[in-house]
C-alpha positions as CSV (number, residue, x, y, z in Angstrom):
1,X,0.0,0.0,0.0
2,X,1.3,3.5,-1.5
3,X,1.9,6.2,1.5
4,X,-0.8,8.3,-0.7
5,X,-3.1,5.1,-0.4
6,X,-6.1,5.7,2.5
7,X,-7.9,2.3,3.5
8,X,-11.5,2.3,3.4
9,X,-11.2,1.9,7.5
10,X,-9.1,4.8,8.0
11,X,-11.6,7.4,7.8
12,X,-12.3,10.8,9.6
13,X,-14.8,10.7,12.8
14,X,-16.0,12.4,15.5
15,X,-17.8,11.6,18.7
16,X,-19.4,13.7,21.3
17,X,-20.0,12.3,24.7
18,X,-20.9,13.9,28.0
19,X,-17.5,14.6,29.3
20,X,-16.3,15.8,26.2
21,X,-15.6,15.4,22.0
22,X,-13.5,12.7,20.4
23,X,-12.3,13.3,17.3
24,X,-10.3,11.4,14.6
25,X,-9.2,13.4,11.3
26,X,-7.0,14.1,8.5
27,X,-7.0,17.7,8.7
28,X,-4.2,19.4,10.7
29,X,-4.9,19.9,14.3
30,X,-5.8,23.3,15.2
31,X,-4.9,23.4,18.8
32,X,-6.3,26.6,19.7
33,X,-9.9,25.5,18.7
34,X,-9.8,22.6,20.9
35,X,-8.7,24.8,23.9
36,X,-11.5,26.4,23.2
37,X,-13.8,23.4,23.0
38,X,-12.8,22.6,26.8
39,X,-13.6,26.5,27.9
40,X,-16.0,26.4,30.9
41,X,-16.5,29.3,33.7
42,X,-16.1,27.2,36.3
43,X,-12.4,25.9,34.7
44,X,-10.0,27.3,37.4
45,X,-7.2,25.2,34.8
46,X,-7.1,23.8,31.2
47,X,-4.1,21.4,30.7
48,X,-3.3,20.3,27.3
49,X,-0.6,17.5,25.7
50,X,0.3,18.5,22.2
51,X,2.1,15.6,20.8
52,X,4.3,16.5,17.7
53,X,6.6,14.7,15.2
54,X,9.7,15.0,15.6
55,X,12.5,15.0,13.6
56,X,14.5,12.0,14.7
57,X,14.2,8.8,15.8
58,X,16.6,6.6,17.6
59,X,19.5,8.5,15.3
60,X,17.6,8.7,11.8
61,X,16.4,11.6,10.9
62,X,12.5,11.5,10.3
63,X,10.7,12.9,7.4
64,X,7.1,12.3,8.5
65,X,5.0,10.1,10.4
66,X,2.0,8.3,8.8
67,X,-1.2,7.5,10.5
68,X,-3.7,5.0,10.2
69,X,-6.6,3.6,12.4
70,X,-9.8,1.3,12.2
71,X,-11.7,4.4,12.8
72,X,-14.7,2.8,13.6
73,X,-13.4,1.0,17.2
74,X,-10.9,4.0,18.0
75,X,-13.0,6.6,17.9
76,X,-15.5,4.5,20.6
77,X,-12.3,3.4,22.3
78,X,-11.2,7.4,22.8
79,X,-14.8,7.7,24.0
80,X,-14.4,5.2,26.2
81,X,-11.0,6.4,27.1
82,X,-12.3,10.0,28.1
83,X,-15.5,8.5,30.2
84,X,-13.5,6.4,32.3
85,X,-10.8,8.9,33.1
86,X,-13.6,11.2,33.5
87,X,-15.2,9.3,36.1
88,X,-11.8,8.3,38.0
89,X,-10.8,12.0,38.9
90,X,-12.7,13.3,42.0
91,X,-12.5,16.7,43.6
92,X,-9.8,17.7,45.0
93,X,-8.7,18.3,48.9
94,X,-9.0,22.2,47.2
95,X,-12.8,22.0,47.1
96,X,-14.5,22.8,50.6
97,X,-15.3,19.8,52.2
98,X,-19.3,20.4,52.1
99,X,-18.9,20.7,48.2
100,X,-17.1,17.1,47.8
101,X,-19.0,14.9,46.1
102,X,-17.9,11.1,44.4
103,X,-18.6,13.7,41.2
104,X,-16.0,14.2,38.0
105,X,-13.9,17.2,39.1
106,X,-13.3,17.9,35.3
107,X,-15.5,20.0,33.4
108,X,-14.5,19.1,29.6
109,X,-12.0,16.9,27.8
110,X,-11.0,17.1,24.1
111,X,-9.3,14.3,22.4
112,X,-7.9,14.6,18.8
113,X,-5.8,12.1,16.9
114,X,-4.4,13.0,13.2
115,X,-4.7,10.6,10.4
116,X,-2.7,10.1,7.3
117,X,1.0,12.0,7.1
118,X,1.6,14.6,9.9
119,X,4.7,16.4,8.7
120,X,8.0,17.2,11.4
121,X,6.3,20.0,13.6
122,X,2.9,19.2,13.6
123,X,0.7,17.9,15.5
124,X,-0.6,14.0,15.8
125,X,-3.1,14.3,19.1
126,X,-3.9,17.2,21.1
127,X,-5.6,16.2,24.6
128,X,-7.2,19.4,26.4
129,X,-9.0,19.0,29.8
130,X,-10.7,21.9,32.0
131,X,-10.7,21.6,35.8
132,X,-11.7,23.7,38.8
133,X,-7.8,22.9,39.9
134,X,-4.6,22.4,38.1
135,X,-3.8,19.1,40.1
136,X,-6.9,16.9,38.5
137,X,-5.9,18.8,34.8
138,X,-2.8,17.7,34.5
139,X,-3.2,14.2,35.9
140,X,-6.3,14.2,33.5
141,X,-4.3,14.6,30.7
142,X,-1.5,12.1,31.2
143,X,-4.0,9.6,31.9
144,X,-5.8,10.0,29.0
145,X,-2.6,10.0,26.8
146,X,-1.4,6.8,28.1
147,X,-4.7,4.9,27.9
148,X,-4.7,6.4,24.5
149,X,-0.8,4.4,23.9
150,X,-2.0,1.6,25.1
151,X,-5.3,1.4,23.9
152,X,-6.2,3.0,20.4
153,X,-6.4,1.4,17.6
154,X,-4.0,3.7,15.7
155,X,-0.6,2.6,13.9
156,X,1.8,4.7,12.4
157,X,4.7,4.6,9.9
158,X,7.8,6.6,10.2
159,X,9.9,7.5,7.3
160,X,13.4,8.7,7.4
161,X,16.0,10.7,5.4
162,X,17.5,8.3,2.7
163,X,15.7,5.5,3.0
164,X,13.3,3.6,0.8
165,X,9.8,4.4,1.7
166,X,8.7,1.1,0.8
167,X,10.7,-0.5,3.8
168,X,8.4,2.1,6.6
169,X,7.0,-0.2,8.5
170,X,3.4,-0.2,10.7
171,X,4.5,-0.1,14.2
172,X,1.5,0.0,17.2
173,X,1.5,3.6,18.4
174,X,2.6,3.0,21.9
């Protein structure tokens, strides 16, 4: 299969659940829009992950990364992914003890994941997560980035400076 050659599985989609929007897509990532998308009035924090390609790799230089996924089970699996770290992070020792509640204490998560070729510098996932506190962001986010290792079912290819791009292999995106 050509680099240029999209399977039929590999397909842009998007999911909206109560704790927030997945999204799966070819276009570049426009990170600023999904800060936005986590806005809230009662966000005291919004932590994001911007993961980019970089431009080497265990001393090759990379050219580009390629993405693929069976769109239809990722993008459920990214839900699932935000719901269940949704659920997991409770208010913090921040929030008066009257308020506490076995609640979320985030307000919004994004979770994006490019498809196709995402050139050095771009962006392949942007997480974003709104919080009353800082503490429940941040660990937010790096949970939902390493479910999202582990879990989606997204592979990529890397290419690299003077070597045949028919030897890029599919690696599991971990």
């Amino acid at each position: 299969m050509s680099s240029t050659t999209i399977p039929s599985t590999s397909v842009d989609a998007r999911l909206d659940v109560p704790q927030g929007i997945c999204v799966l897509t070819h276009s570049k990532l426009n990170t600023e829009e999904i800060i936005d998308s986590v806005k809230d009035d009662g966000a005291g924090a919004i932590a994001t992950f911007i993961g980019t390609t970089r431009n080497s790799f265990k001393g090759k230089v990379v050219t580009r990364l390629e993405y693929q996924a069976y769109s239809k089970l990722a993008i459920k699996t990214m839900a699932s992914i935000v719901e269940r770290v949704s659920q997991s992070i409770l208010r913090s020792e921040h929030t008066p003890e009257v308020l506490r509640t076995d609640r979320s204490s985030l307000l919004r998560c994004s979770l994006y994941h490019r498809l196709g070729i995402v050139p050095v510098g771009e962006a392949s996932i942007v997480i974003a997560v709104s919080s009353p506190h800082r503490k429940e962001a941040f660990v937010a986010c790096e949970q939902i980035l390493e479910e999202v290792k582990q879990k989606l079912q997204v592979w990529k290819r890397e290419f690299y400076e003077g070597e045949d791009e028919s030897t890029a292999e599919w690696k599991e995106n971990r």
